Coordinates of N, CA and C in Angstrom, one line a residue:
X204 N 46.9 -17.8 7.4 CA 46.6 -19.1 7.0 C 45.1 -19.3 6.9
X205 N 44.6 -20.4 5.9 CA 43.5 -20.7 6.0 C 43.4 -21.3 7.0
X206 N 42.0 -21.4 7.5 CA 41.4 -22.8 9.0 C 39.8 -22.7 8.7
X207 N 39.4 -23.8 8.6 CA 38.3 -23.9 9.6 C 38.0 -23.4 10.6
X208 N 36.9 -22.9 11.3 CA 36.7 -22.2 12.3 C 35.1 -22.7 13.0
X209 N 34.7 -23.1 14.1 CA 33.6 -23.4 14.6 C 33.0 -21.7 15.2
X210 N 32.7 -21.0 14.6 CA 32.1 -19.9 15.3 C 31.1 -19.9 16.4
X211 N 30.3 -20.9 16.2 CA 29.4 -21.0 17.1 C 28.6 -22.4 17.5
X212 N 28.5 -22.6 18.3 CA 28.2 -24.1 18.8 C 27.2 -24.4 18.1
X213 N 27.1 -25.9 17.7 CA 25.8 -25.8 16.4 C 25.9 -26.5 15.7
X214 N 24.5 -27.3 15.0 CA 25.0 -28.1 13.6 C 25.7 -27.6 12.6
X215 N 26.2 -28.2 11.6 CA 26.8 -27.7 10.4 C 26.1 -26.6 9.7
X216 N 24.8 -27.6 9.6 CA 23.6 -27.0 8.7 C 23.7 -25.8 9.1
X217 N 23.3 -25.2 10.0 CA 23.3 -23.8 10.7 C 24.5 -22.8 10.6
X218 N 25.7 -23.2 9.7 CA 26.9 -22.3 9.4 C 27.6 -21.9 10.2
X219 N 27.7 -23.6 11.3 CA 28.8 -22.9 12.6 C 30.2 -23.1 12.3
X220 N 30.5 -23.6 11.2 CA 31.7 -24.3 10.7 C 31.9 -23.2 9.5
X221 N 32.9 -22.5 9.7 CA 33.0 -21.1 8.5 C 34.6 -21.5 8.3
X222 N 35.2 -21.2 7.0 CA 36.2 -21.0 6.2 C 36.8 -20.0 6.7
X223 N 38.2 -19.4 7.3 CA 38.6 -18.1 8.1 C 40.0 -18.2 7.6
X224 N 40.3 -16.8 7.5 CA 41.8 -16.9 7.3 C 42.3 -15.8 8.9
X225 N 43.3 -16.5 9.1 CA 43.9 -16.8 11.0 C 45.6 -16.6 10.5
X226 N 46.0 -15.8 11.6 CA 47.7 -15.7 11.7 C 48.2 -17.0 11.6
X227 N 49.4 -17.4 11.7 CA 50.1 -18.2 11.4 C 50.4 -18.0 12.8
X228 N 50.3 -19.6 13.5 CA 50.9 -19.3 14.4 C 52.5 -19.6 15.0
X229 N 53.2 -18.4 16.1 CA 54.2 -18.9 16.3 C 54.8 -20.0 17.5
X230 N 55.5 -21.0 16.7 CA 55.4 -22.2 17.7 C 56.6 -22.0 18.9
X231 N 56.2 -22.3 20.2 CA 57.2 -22.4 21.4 C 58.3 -23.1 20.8
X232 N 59.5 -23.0 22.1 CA 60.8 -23.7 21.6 C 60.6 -25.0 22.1
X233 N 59.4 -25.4 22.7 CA 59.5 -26.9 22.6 C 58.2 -27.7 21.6
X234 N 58.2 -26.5 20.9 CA 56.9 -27.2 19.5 C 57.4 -27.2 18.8
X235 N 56.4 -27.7 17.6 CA 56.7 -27.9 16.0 C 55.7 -27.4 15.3
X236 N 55.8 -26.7 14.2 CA 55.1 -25.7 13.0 C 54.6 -26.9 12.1
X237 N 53.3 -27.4 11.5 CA 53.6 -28.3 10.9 C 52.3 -28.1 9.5
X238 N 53.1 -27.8 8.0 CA 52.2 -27.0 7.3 C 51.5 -28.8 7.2
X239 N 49.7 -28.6 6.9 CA 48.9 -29.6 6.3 C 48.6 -29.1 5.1
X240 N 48.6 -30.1 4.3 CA 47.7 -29.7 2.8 C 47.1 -29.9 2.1
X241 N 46.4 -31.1 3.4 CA 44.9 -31.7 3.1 C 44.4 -32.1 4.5
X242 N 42.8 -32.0 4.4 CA 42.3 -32.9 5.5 C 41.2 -33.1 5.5
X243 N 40.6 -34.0 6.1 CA 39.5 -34.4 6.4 C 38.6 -34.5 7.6
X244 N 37.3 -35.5 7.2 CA 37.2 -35.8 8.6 C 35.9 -37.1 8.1
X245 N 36.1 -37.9 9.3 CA 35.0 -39.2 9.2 C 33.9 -38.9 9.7
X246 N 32.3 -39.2 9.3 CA 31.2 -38.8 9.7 C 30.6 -40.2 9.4
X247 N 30.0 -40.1 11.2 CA 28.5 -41.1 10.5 C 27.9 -41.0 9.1
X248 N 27.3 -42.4 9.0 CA 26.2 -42.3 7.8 C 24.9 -41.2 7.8
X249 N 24.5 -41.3 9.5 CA 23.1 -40.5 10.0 C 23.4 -39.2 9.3
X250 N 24.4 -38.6 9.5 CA 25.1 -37.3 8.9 C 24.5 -36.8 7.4
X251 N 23.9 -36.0 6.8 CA 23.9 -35.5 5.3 C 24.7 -35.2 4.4
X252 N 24.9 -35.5 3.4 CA 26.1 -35.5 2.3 C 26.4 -34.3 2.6
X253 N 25.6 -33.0 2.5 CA 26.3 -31.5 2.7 C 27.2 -31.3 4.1
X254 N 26.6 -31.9 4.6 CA 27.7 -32.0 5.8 C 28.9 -32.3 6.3
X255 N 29.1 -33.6 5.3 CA 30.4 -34.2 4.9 C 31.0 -33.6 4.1
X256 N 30.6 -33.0 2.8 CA 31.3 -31.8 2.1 C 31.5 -30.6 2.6
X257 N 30.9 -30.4 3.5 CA 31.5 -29.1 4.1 C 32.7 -28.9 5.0
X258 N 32.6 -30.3 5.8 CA 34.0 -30.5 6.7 C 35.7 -30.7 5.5
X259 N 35.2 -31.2 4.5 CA 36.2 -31.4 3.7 C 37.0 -29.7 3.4
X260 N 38.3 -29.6 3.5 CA 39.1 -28.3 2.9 C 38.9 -28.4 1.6
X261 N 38.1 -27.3 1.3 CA 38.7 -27.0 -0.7 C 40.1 -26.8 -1.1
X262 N 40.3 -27.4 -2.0 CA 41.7 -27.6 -3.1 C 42.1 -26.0 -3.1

């Protein structure tokens, strides 16, 4: 699967937030598997537009 991934503690700017492809994972018998196929996220204003586009998933 694709994910987001924080590799390393750190602002955005600095490329701690990387694009990764990750197993799928398998859910216990008292979980649920649940595909997303969009997301987001809310940022302060203080924040830089690249930064807000970076949290966003590409299509």
């Amino acid at each position: 699967m694709r994910a987001w991934a924080v590799t390393e503690p750190g602002p955005v700017e600095a490329g701690a937030l990387r694009w990764v492809e990750k197993p799928v994972p398998v859910p216990g018998d008292d979980e649920l598997l649940v595909h997303v196929r969009a997301c987001g996220c809310a940022a302060p204003i203080s924040m830089s537009p690249r930064a807000i586009c970076r949290c966003i998933a590409p299509g």
